[in-house]
CSV table of N, CA and C in Angstrom, one decimal:
chain,number,residue,atom,x,y,z
A,857,MET,N,0.8,-1.2,0.0
A,857,MET,CA,0.0,0.0,0.0
A,857,MET,C,0.9,1.3,0.0
A,858,LYS,N,1.9,1.2,0.8
A,858,LYS,CA,2.8,2.4,0.9
A,858,LYS,C,3.5,2.6,-0.5
A,859,LYS,N,3.8,1.5,-1.2
A,859,LYS,CA,4.4,1.6,-2.5
A,859,LYS,C,3.4,2.3,-3.5
A,860,ILE,N,2.1,1.9,-3.4
A,860,ILE,CA,1.1,2.5,-4.3
A,860,ILE,C,1.0,4.0,-4.0
A,861,ILE,N,0.9,4.4,-2.8
A,861,ILE,CA,0.8,5.8,-2.4
A,861,ILE,C,2.0,6.6,-2.9
A,862,SER,N,3.2,6.0,-2.7
A,862,SER,CA,4.5,6.6,-3.2
A,862,SER,C,4.5,6.8,-4.7
A,863,ILE,N,4.0,5.8,-5.4
A,863,ILE,CA,4.0,5.9,-6.8
A,863,ILE,C,2.9,6.9,-7.3
A,864,LEU,N,1.8,7.0,-6.7
A,864,LEU,CA,0.7,8.0,-7.0
A,864,LEU,C,1.2,9.4,-6.7
A,865,THR,N,1.9,9.6,-5.6
A,865,THR,CA,2.5,10.9,-5.2
A,865,THR,C,3.5,11.3,-6.2
A,866,LEU,N,4.4,10.4,-6.6
A,866,LEU,CA,5.4,10.7,-7.6
A,866,LEU,C,4.8,11.1,-8.9
A,867,LEU,N,3.7,10.3,-9.3
A,867,LEU,CA,3.0,10.6,-10.6
A,867,LEU,C,2.3,12.0,-10.5
A,868,ILE,N,1.7,12.3,-9.4
A,868,ILE,CA,1.1,13.6,-9.3
A,868,ILE,C,2.1,14.8,-9.4
A,869,PHE,N,3.2,14.6,-8.7
A,869,PHE,CA,4.3,15.6,-8.8
A,869,PHE,C,4.8,15.8,-10.2
A,870,THR,N,5.0,14.6,-10.9
A,870,THR,CA,5.5,14.7,-12.3
A,870,THR,C,4.5,15.4,-13.2
A,871,LEU,N,3.2,15.1,-13.1
A,871,LEU,CA,2.2,15.7,-13.9
A,871,LEU,C,2.2,17.2,-13.6
A,872,SER,N,2.2,17.6,-12.3
A,872,SER,CA,2.2,19.0,-11.9
A,872,SER,C,3.4,19.7,-12.5
A,873,TYR,N,4.6,19.1,-12.4
A,873,TYR,CA,5.8,19.7,-12.9
A,873,TYR,C,5.8,19.9,-14.4
A,874,SER,N,5.2,18.9,-15.2
A,874,SER,CA,5.2,19.1,-16.6
A,874,SER,C,4.2,20.1,-17.0
A,875,GLU,N,3.1,20.3,-16.3
A,875,GLU,CA,2.1,21.4,-16.6
A,875,GLU,C,2.8,22.7,-16.3
A,876,GLU,N,3.6,22.8,-15.2
A,876,GLU,CA,4.3,24.1,-14.9
A,876,GLU,C,5.3,24.4,-16.0
A,877,LYS,N,6.0,23.3,-16.4
A,877,LYS,CA,7.0,23.5,-17.4
A,877,LYS,C,6.4,23.9,-18.7
A,878,SER,N,5.2,23.4,-19.1
A,878,SER,CA,4.5,23.8,-20.3
A,878,SER,C,4.1,25.2,-20.2
A,879,ALA,N,3.6,25.7,-19.1
A,879,ALA,CA,3.2,27.1,-18.9
A,879,ALA,C,4.4,28.0,-19.0
A,880,VAL,N,5.5,27.6,-18.4
A,880,VAL,CA,6.7,28.5,-18.5
A,880,VAL,C,7.2,28.5,-19.9
A,881,THR,N,7.2,27.4,-20.6
A,881,THR,CA,7.6,27.4,-22.1
A,881,THR,C,6.7,28.3,-22.9
A,882,ASP,N,5.4,28.3,-22.6
A,882,ASP,CA,4.4,29.1,-23.4
A,882,ASP,C,4.7,30.6,-23.1
A,883,VAL,N,5.0,31.0,-21.8
A,883,VAL,CA,5.2,32.4,-21.5
A,883,VAL,C,6.5,32.8,-22.1
A,884,VAL,N,7.6,32.0,-22.0
A,884,VAL,CA,8.9,32.4,-22.6
A,884,VAL,C,8.7,32.5,-24.1
A,885,SER,N,8.1,31.6,-24.7
A,885,SER,CA,7.9,31.6,-26.2
A,885,SER,C,7.1,32.9,-26.6
A,886,SER,N,6.1,33.3,-25.9
A,886,SER,CA,5.3,34.5,-26.2
A,886,SER,C,6.2,35.7,-26.1
A,887,VAL,N,7.0,35.8,-25.0
A,887,VAL,CA,7.8,37.0,-24.7
A,887,VAL,C,8.9,37.1,-25.8
A,888,VAL,N,9.6,36.0,-26.1
A,888,VAL,CA,10.6,36.0,-27.2
A,888,VAL,C,10.0,36.4,-28.5
A,889,SER,N,8.9,35.8,-28.8
A,889,SER,CA,8.2,36.1,-30.1
A,889,SER,C,7.9,37.6,-30.2
A,890,GLY,N,7.4,38.2,-29.1
A,890,GLY,CA,7.1,39.6,-29.1
A,890,GLY,C,8.4,40.5,-29.3
A,891,VAL,N,9.5,40.1,-28.6
A,891,VAL,CA,10.7,40.8,-28.8
A,891,VAL,C,11.3,40.7,-30.2
A,892,VAL,N,11.3,39.6,-30.8
A,892,VAL,CA,11.8,39.4,-32.1
A,892,VAL,C,10.9,40.2,-33.1
A,893,SER,N,9.6,40.1,-33.0
A,893,SER,CA,8.7,40.9,-33.8
A,893,SER,C,8.9,42.4,-33.7
A,894,THR,N,9.0,42.9,-32.5
A,894,THR,CA,9.3,44.3,-32.3
A,894,THR,C,10.7,44.7,-32.9
A,895,GLY,N,11.7,43.8,-32.7
A,895,GLY,CA,13.0,44.1,-33.2
A,895,GLY,C,13.0,44.2,-34.8
A,896,LYS,N,12.2,43.3,-35.4
A,896,LYS,CA,12.1,43.4,-36.9
A,896,LYS,C,11.4,44.6,-37.3
A,897,ASN,N,10.4,45.0,-36.6
A,897,ASN,CA,9.6,46.3,-36.9
A,897,ASN,C,10.5,47.5,-36.7
A,898,VAL,N,11.3,47.5,-35.7
A,898,VAL,CA,12.2,48.6,-35.4
A,898,VAL,C,13.2,48.7,-36.6
A,899,LEU,N,13.9,47.6,-36.9
A,899,LEU,CA,14.8,47.6,-38.0
A,899,LEU,C,14.2,48.0,-39.3
A,900,LYS,N,13.0,47.6,-39.6
A,900,LYS,CA,12.3,48.0,-40.8
A,900,LYS,C,12.0,49.5,-40.8
A,901,GLY,N,11.6,50.0,-39.6
A,901,GLY,CA,11.4,51.5,-39.5
A,901,GLY,C,12.7,52.3,-39.7
A,902,VAL,N,13.8,51.8,-39.1
A,902,VAL,CA,15.0,52.5,-39.3
A,902,VAL,C,15.4,52.5,-40.7
A,903,LYS,N,15.3,51.4,-41.4
A,903,LYS,CA,15.7,51.3,-42.9
A,903,LYS,C,14.8,52.3,-43.7
A,904,GLU,N,13.5,52.3,-43.4
A,904,GLU,CA,12.6,53.1,-44.2
A,904,GLU,C,12.9,54.6,-43.9
A,905,GLY,N,13.2,54.9,-42.6
A,905,GLY,CA,13.6,56.3,-42.2
A,905,GLY,C,14.9,56.7,-43.0
A,906,ILE,N,15.8,55.8,-43.1
A,906,ILE,CA,17.1,56.2,-43.8
A,906,ILE,C,16.8,56.4,-45.2
A,907,ASP,N,16.0,55.6,-45.9
A,907,ASP,CA,15.7,55.7,-47.3
A,907,ASP,C,14.9,57.0,-47.5
A,908,THR,N,13.9,57.3,-46.7
A,908,THR,CA,13.1,58.5,-46.8
A,908,THR,C,14.0,59.8,-46.6
A,909,GLY,N,14.9,59.7,-45.6
A,909,GLY,CA,15.8,60.8,-45.3
A,909,GLY,C,16.7,61.1,-46.4
A,910,ARG,N,17.3,60.0,-47.0
A,910,ARG,CA,18.2,60.2,-48.1
A,910,ARG,C,17.5,60.8,-49.3
A,911,GLN,N,16.2,60.3,-49.5
A,911,GLN,CA,15.4,60.8,-50.7
A,911,GLN,C,15.0,62.3,-50.5
A,912,ASP,N,14.5,62.6,-49.3
A,912,ASP,CA,14.0,63.9,-49.0
A,912,ASP,C,15.1,65.0,-48.8
A,913,GLY,N,16.1,64.6,-48.1
A,913,GLY,CA,17.2,65.5,-47.8
A,913,GLY,C,18.1,65.8,-49.0
A,914,LYS,N,18.7,66.9,-49.0
A,914,LYS,CA,19.7,67.2,-50.0
A,914,LYS,C,21.0,66.6,-49.8
A,915,SER,N,21.6,65.9,-50.8
A,915,SER,CA,22.9,65.3,-50.6
A,915,SER,C,23.9,66.4,-50.9
A,916,LEU,N,25.1,66.2,-50.5
A,916,LEU,CA,26.2,67.2,-50.7
A,916,LEU,C,26.3,67.5,-52.2
A,917,ASP,N,26.2,66.5,-53.1
A,917,ASP,CA,26.3,66.8,-54.5
A,917,ASP,C,25.0,67.0,-55.2
A,918,GLU,N,23.9,67.1,-54.4
A,918,GLU,CA,22.6,67.4,-54.8
A,918,GLU,C,22.1,66.3,-55.8
A,919,ALA,N,22.5,65.1,-55.6
A,919,ALA,CA,22.1,64.0,-56.4
A,919,ALA,C,20.7,63.6,-56.1
A,920,LEU,N,20.0,63.1,-57.1
A,920,LEU,CA,18.6,62.5,-56.9
A,920,LEU,C,18.9,61.1,-56.5
A,921,ILE,N,18.4,60.7,-55.3
A,921,ILE,CA,18.6,59.4,-54.8
A,921,ILE,C,17.4,58.5,-55.2
A,922,ILE,N,17.7,57.4,-55.8
A,922,ILE,CA,16.7,56.5,-56.4
A,922,ILE,C,16.9,55.1,-55.7
A,923,TYR,N,15.8,54.6,-55.2
A,923,TYR,CA,15.8,53.2,-54.6
A,923,TYR,C,14.5,52.5,-54.8
A,924,ASP,N,13.6,53.0,-55.8
A,924,ASP,CA,12.4,52.3,-56.1
A,924,ASP,C,12.1,52.3,-57.6
A,925,LYS,N,11.1,51.5,-58.0
A,925,LYS,CA,10.7,51.3,-59.4
A,925,LYS,C,10.2,52.6,-60.0
A,926,GLU,N,9.3,53.3,-59.3
A,926,GLU,CA,8.7,54.5,-59.9
A,926,GLU,C,9.8,55.5,-60.3
A,927,ASN,N,10.7,55.9,-59.4
A,927,ASN,CA,11.7,56.9,-59.7
A,927,ASN,C,12.7,56.3,-60.7
A,928,PHE,N,13.0,55.0,-60.7
A,928,PHE,CA,14.0,54.5,-61.6
A,928,PHE,C,13.4,54.6,-63.0
A,929,GLU,N,12.2,54.2,-63.2
A,929,GLU,CA,11.6,54.2,-64.6
A,929,GLU,C,11.4,55.7,-65.1
A,930,LYS,N,11.1,56.6,-64.2
A,930,LYS,CA,10.9,58.0,-64.5
A,930,LYS,C,12.2,58.7,-65.0
A,931,ASN,N,13.3,58.3,-64.4
A,931,ASN,CA,14.5,59.0,-64.6
A,931,ASN,C,15.7,58.3,-65.3
A,932,ILE,N,15.5,57.0,-65.5
A,932,ILE,CA,16.6,56.2,-66.1
A,932,ILE,C,16.1,55.4,-67.3
A,933,VAL,N,17.0,55.3,-68.3
A,933,VAL,CA,16.7,54.5,-69.4
A,933,VAL,C,17.7,53.3,-69.3
A,934,PRO,N,17.3,52.1,-69.0
A,934,PRO,CA,18.2,51.0,-68.8
A,934,PRO,C,18.2,50.1,-70.1
A,935,PHE,N,19.4,49.5,-70.4
A,935,PHE,CA,19.5,48.6,-71.5
A,935,PHE,C,20.6,47.7,-71.3
A,936,VAL,N,20.5,46.4,-71.7
A,936,VAL,CA,21.5,45.4,-71.5
A,936,VAL,C,22.5,45.5,-72.7
A,937,LEU,N,23.7,45.7,-72.3
A,937,LEU,CA,24.8,45.7,-73.3
A,937,LEU,C,25.4,44.4,-73.7
A,938,SER,N,25.6,43.5,-72.6
A,938,SER,CA,26.1,42.2,-72.9
A,938,SER,C,25.9,41.3,-71.7
A,939,VAL,N,25.9,40.0,-72.0
A,939,VAL,CA,25.9,39.0,-70.9
A,939,VAL,C,26.9,38.0,-71.3
A,940,THR,N,27.9,37.8,-70.4
A,940,THR,CA,29.0,36.8,-70.7
A,940,THR,C,28.9,35.7,-69.6
A,941,LYS,N,29.2,34.5,-70.0
A,941,LYS,CA,29.1,33.4,-69.1
A,941,LYS,C,30.4,32.7,-69.0
A,942,ASP,N,30.8,32.3,-67.8
A,942,ASP,CA,31.9,31.4,-67.6
A,942,ASP,C,31.2,30.2,-66.9
A,943,LYS,N,32.0,29.3,-66.3
A,943,LYS,CA,31.5,28.1,-65.7
A,943,LYS,C,30.5,28.3,-64.5
A,944,LEU,N,30.8,29.4,-63.7
A,944,LEU,CA,30.0,29.6,-62.5
A,944,LEU,C,29.1,30.8,-62.5
A,945,GLU,N,29.3,31.8,-63.4
A,945,GLU,CA,28.6,33.0,-63.3
A,945,GLU,C,28.3,33.7,-64.6
A,946,TYR,N,27.2,34.5,-64.5
A,946,TYR,CA,26.9,35.4,-65.6
A,946,TYR,C,27.4,36.8,-65.2
A,947,ARG,N,28.0,37.5,-66.2
A,947,ARG,CA,28.3,38.9,-65.9
A,947,ARG,C,27.4,39.7,-66.9
A,948,VAL,N,26.4,40.4,-66.3
A,948,VAL,CA,25.5,41.2,-67.0
A,948,VAL,C,25.9,42.7,-67.0
A,949,THR,N,26.3,43.2,-68.2
A,949,THR,CA,26.6,44.6,-68.3
A,949,THR,C,25.4,45.4,-68.8
A,950,VAL,N,25.1,46.4,-67.9
A,950,VAL,CA,23.9,47.2,-68.2
A,950,VAL,C,24.3,48.6,-68.4
A,951,GLY,N,23.7,49.3,-69.4
A,951,GLY,CA,23.8,50.7,-69.6
A,951,GLY,C,22.7,51.4,-68.9
A,952,LEU,N,23.0,52.5,-68.2
A,952,LEU,CA,22.0,53.3,-67.4
A,952,LEU,C,22.1,54.7,-67.9
A,953,LYS,N,21.1,55.2,-68.6
A,953,LYS,CA,21.1,56.6,-69.1
A,953,LYS,C,20.3,57.5,-68.2
A,954,ASN,N,20.9,58.5,-67.7
A,954,ASN,CA,20.3,59.5,-66.8
A,954,ASN,C,19.5,60.5,-67.7
A,955,LYS,N,18.2,60.6,-67.6
A,955,LYS,CA,17.4,61.5,-68.4
A,955,LYS,C,17.3,62.9,-67.8
A,956,THR,N,17.9,63.1,-66.6
A,956,THR,CA,17.6,64.4,-65.9
A,956,THR,C,18.8,65.3,-66.0
A,957,ASP,N,18.6,66.5,-65.4
A,957,ASP,CA,19.7,67.5,-65.3
A,957,ASP,C,20.3,67.5,-64.0
A,958,ARG,N,20.2,66.4,-63.3
A,958,ARG,CA,20.8,66.2,-61.9
A,958,ARG,C,21.6,64.9,-61.9
A,959,MET,N,22.6,64.9,-61.0
A,959,MET,CA,23.3,63.6,-60.7
A,959,MET,C,22.3,62.7,-60.1
A,960,ILE,N,22.4,61.4,-60.5
A,960,ILE,CA,21.5,60.4,-59.9
A,960,ILE,C,22.4,59.4,-59.2
A,961,ARG,N,21.9,58.9,-58.0
A,961,ARG,CA,22.5,57.9,-57.2
A,961,ARG,C,21.5,56.7,-57.0
A,962,LEU,N,21.9,55.6,-57.5
A,962,LEU,CA,21.1,54.4,-57.3
A,962,LEU,C,21.6,53.7,-56.0
A,963,THR,N,20.6,53.5,-55.1
A,963,THR,CA,21.0,52.9,-53.8
A,963,THR,C,20.2,51.6,-53.6
A,964,ASN,N,20.6,50.9,-52.5
A,964,ASN,CA,19.9,49.7,-52.0
A,964,ASN,C,20.0,48.5,-53.0
A,965,LEU,N,21.0,48.5,-53.9
A,965,LEU,CA,21.1,47.4,-54.9
A,965,LEU,C,21.4,46.1,-54.2
A,966,ASN,N,21.9,46.1,-53.0
A,966,ASN,CA,22.2,44.9,-52.2
A,966,ASN,C,20.9,44.1,-51.8
A,967,GLU,N,19.8,44.8,-51.8
A,967,GLU,CA,18.6,44.1,-51.4
A,967,GLU,C,18.1,43.2,-52.4
A,968,LYS,N,17.6,42.0,-52.0
A,968,LYS,CA,17.1,40.9,-53.0
A,968,LYS,C,16.1,41.5,-53.9
A,969,LYS,N,15.2,42.3,-53.5
A,969,LYS,CA,14.1,42.8,-54.4
A,969,LYS,C,14.6,43.8,-55.4
A,970,SER,N,15.9,44.3,-55.2
A,970,SER,CA,16.4,45.4,-56.1
A,970,SER,C,17.1,44.9,-57.3
A,971,LEU,N,17.6,43.7,-57.2
A,971,LEU,CA,18.5,43.2,-58.4
A,971,LEU,C,18.3,41.7,-58.5
A,972,GLN,N,17.7,41.3,-59.7
A,972,GLN,CA,17.5,39.9,-59.9
A,972,GLN,C,17.7,39.6,-61.4
A,973,LEU,N,18.1,38.3,-61.7
A,973,LEU,CA,18.3,37.9,-63.1
A,973,LEU,C,17.3,36.7,-63.2
A,974,LEU,N,16.4,36.8,-64.3
A,974,LEU,CA,15.5,35.8,-64.5
A,974,LEU,C,15.8,35.0,-65.8
A,975,ASP,N,15.6,33.7,-65.7
A,975,ASP,CA,15.9,32.9,-66.9
A,975,ASP,C,14.6,32.8,-67.8
A,976,THR,N,14.7,32.0,-68.9
A,976,THR,CA,13.6,31.9,-69.8
A,976,THR,C,12.4,31.3,-69.3
A,977,GLU,N,12.6,30.5,-68.2
A,977,GLU,CA,11.4,29.9,-67.5
A,977,GLU,C,10.9,30.7,-66.3
A,978,GLY,N,11.4,31.8,-66.1
A,978,GLY,CA,10.9,32.7,-65.0
A,978,GLY,C,11.6,32.5,-63.7
A,979,PHE,N,12.6,31.6,-63.6
A,979,PHE,CA,13.3,31.4,-62.3
A,979,PHE,C,14.3,32.5,-62.1
A,980,ALA,N,14.3,33.0,-60.8
A,980,ALA,CA,15.2,34.1,-60.5
A,980,ALA,C,16.4,33.7,-59.7
A,981,VAL,N,17.5,34.4,-59.9
A,981,VAL,CA,18.7,34.3,-59.1
A,981,VAL,C,19.1,35.7,-58.7
A,982,PHE,N,19.8,35.7,-57.6
A,982,PHE,CA,20.2,37.0,-57.0
A,982,PHE,C,21.7,37.3,-57.2
A,983,ALA,N,22.1,38.5,-57.2
A,983,ALA,CA,23.5,38.9,-57.4
A,983,ALA,C,24.4,38.2,-56.4
A,984,ILE,N,25.6,37.8,-56.9
A,984,ILE,CA,26.6,37.1,-56.0
A,984,ILE,C,27.3,38.1,-55.1
A,985,SER,N,27.7,39.2,-55.6
A,985,SER,CA,28.5,40.1,-54.7
A,985,SER,C,27.6,41.3,-54.4
A,986,SER,N,28.1,42.1,-53.4
A,986,SER,CA,27.4,43.3,-53.1
A,986,SER,C,27.8,44.4,-54.0
A,987,PHE,N,27.0,45.4,-54.1
A,987,PHE,CA,27.3,46.6,-55.0
A,987,PHE,C,27.2,47.9,-54.2
A,988,ASP,N,28.1,48.8,-54.5
A,988,ASP,CA,28.0,50.1,-54.0
A,988,ASP,C,26.9,50.9,-54.7
A,989,ASP,N,26.6,52.1,-54.3
A,989,ASP,CA,25.7,52.9,-55.0
A,989,ASP,C,26.3,53.2,-56.4
A,990,ILE,N,25.4,53.4,-57.3
A,990,ILE,CA,25.8,53.8,-58.7
A,990,ILE,C,25.5,55.2,-58.9
A,991,ASN,N,26.5,56.0,-59.3
A,991,ASN,CA,26.3,57.4,-59.6
A,991,ASN,C,26.3,57.6,-61.1
A,992,ILE,N,25.3,58.4,-61.5
A,992,ILE,CA,25.2,58.7,-63.0
A,992,ILE,C,25.1,60.2,-63.2
A,993,PRO,N,26.1,60.8,-63.8
A,993,PRO,CA,26.1,62.2,-64.0
A,993,PRO,C,24.9,62.6,-64.9
A,994,LYS,N,24.6,63.9,-64.7
A,994,LYS,CA,23.4,64.4,-65.5
A,994,LYS,C,23.5,64.2,-67.0
A,995,GLN,N,22.4,63.9,-67.6
A,995,GLN,CA,22.4,63.7,-69.1
A,995,GLN,C,23.5,62.8,-69.6
A,996,SER,N,23.8,61.8,-68.9
A,996,SER,CA,24.9,60.9,-69.2
A,996,SER,C,24.5,59.4,-69.0
A,997,SER,N,25.4,58.6,-69.5
A,997,SER,CA,25.2,57.1,-69.3
A,997,SER,C,26.4,56.5,-68.6
A,998,VAL,N,26.2,55.4,-67.9
A,998,VAL,CA,27.3,54.7,-67.3
A,998,VAL,C,27.0,53.2,-67.6
A,999,LYS,N,28.1,52.4,-67.5
A,999,LYS,CA,28.0,51.0,-67.6
A,999,LYS,C,28.2,50.4,-66.2
A,1000,SER,N,27.3,49.4,-65.9
A,1000,SER,CA,27.5,48.7,-64.6
A,1000,SER,C,27.4,47.2,-64.9
A,1001,THR,N,28.3,46.4,-64.3
A,1001,THR,CA,28.3,45.0,-64.5
A,1001,THR,C,27.9,44.3,-63.2
A,1002,PHE,N,26.9,43.5,-63.3
A,1002,PHE,CA,26.3,42.7,-62.2
A,1002,PHE,C,26.7,41.3,-62.4
A,1003,ILE,N,27.0,40.6,-61.3
A,1003,ILE,CA,27.4,39.2,-61.4
A,1003,ILE,C,26.3,38.3,-60.7
A,1004,PHE,N,25.9,37.2,-61.4
A,1004,PHE,CA,24.9,36.3,-61.0
A,1004,PHE,C,25.4,34.9,-61.1
A,1005,PRO,N,24.9,33.9,-60.3
A,1005,PRO,CA,25.2,32.5,-60.6
A,1005,PRO,C,24.6,32.0,-61.8
A,1006,VAL,N,25.3,31.1,-62.5
A,1006,VAL,CA,24.7,30.5,-63.7
A,1006,VAL,C,23.5,29.6,-63.3
A,1007,ASP,N,22.4,29.8,-64.0
A,1007,ASP,CA,21.2,29.0,-63.7
A,1007,ASP,C,20.2,29.3,-64.9
A,1008,GLY,N,20.1,28.4,-65.8
A,1008,GLY,CA,19.2,28.6,-66.9
A,1008,GLY,C,19.8,29.6,-67.9
A,1009,LYS,N,19.0,30.0,-68.9
A,1009,LYS,CA,19.4,30.9,-69.9
A,1009,LYS,C,18.8,32.3,-69.6
A,1010,PRO,N,19.6,33.3,-69.4
A,1010,PRO,CA,19.1,34.6,-69.0
A,1010,PRO,C,18.2,35.3,-70.0
A,1011,ALA,N,17.1,35.8,-69.5
A,1011,ALA,CA,16.0,36.4,-70.3
A,1011,ALA,C,15.7,37.8,-69.9
A,1012,MET,N,15.9,38.2,-68.6
A,1012,MET,CA,15.6,39.5,-68.1
A,1012,MET,C,16.3,39.8,-66.8
A,1013,ILE,N,16.7,41.0,-66.7
A,1013,ILE,CA,17.2,41.5,-65.4
A,1013,ILE,C,16.2,42.5,-64.8
A,1014,LYS,N,16.0,42.4,-63.5
A,1014,LYS,CA,15.1,43.3,-62.8
A,1014,LYS,C,15.9,44.2,-61.9
A,1015,ILE,N,15.8,45.5,-62.1
A,1015,ILE,CA,16.4,46.5,-61.2
A,1015,ILE,C,15.2,47.2,-60.6
A,1016,TYR,N,15.1,47.2,-59.3
A,1016,TYR,CA,14.0,47.8,-58.6
A,1016,TYR,C,12.7,47.3,-59.1
A,1017,GLU,N,12.6,46.0,-59.5
A,1017,GLU,CA,11.4,45.4,-60.1
A,1017,GLU,C,11.0,45.9,-61.5
A,1018,SER,N,11.8,46.8,-62.0
A,1018,SER,CA,11.7,47.2,-63.4
A,1018,SER,C,12.3,46.2,-64.3
A,1019,GLU,N,11.5,45.7,-65.3
A,1019,GLU,CA,11.9,44.5,-66.1
A,1019,GLU,C,12.7,45.0,-67.4
A,1020,ILE,N,13.9,44.5,-67.5
A,1020,ILE,CA,14.7,44.9,-68.7
A,1020,ILE,C,15.0,43.6,-69.4
A,1021,LYS,N,14.4,43.5,-70.6
A,1021,LYS,CA,14.6,42.2,-71.4
A,1021,LYS,C,16.0,42.1,-71.9
A,1022,ILE,N,16.5,40.9,-72.0
A,1022,ILE,CA,17.8,40.6,-72.6
A,1022,ILE,C,17.7,40.1,-74.0
A,1023,ASP,N,18.2,40.8,-74.9
A,1023,ASP,CA,18.2,40.3,-76.3
A,1023,ASP,C,19.1,39.1,-76.4
A,1024,GLU,N,18.7,38.1,-77.2
A,1024,GLU,CA,19.6,36.9,-77.3
A,1024,GLU,C,20.9,37.2,-77.9
A,1025,LYS,N,21.0,38.3,-78.7
A,1025,LYS,CA,22.3,38.7,-79.4
A,1025,LYS,C,23.2,39.2,-78.3
A,1026,ALA,N,22.8,39.7,-77.2
A,1026,ALA,CA,23.6,40.2,-76.1
A,1026,ALA,C,24.3,39.1,-75.3
A,1027,VAL,N,23.8,37.9,-75.4
A,1027,VAL,CA,24.3,36.8,-74.6
A,1027,VAL,C,25.5,36.1,-75.4
A,1028,LYS,N,26.7,36.2,-74.7
A,1028,LYS,CA,27.9,35.6,-75.3
A,1028,LYS,C,28.3,34.4,-74.4
A,1029,GLU,N,28.3,33.2,-74.9
A,1029,GLU,CA,28.6,32.1,-74.1
A,1029,GLU,C,30.0,31.5,-74.5
């Protein structure tokens, strides 16, 4: 009889402990989830604030700062000059013509949504290396080369979601 009471007592304590442990786990999970969510929102707010500040404020060289599709398409004429392939990568050289009477600075090209290469089947790859801002003098053009992993046959490059078709004649393998 004493053994049965001891076993029942041990069982009750074990169940009580696991319920407590579950409650602690739930509370900790909730707190950590809230902290992570808040942290992500803070970082997103900081990034958006920086972008807006760069766009709205005057730069030292009075450049027009571009980091989105609308301003890119309004102020830049993009065109693919060449695509070269080696075993591991495509090098896509793009001409960027500034249509304005101001210096233009293209920013945030390191973001996945800002620079993509799509193949003929619509699959996207992202640039291999990071890129600095691109400065384009007023009423001028510059060449920029972007490097992507080889995957499929390149059909289009997207800069700030603006689609730039790649002519088959531009692809040199």
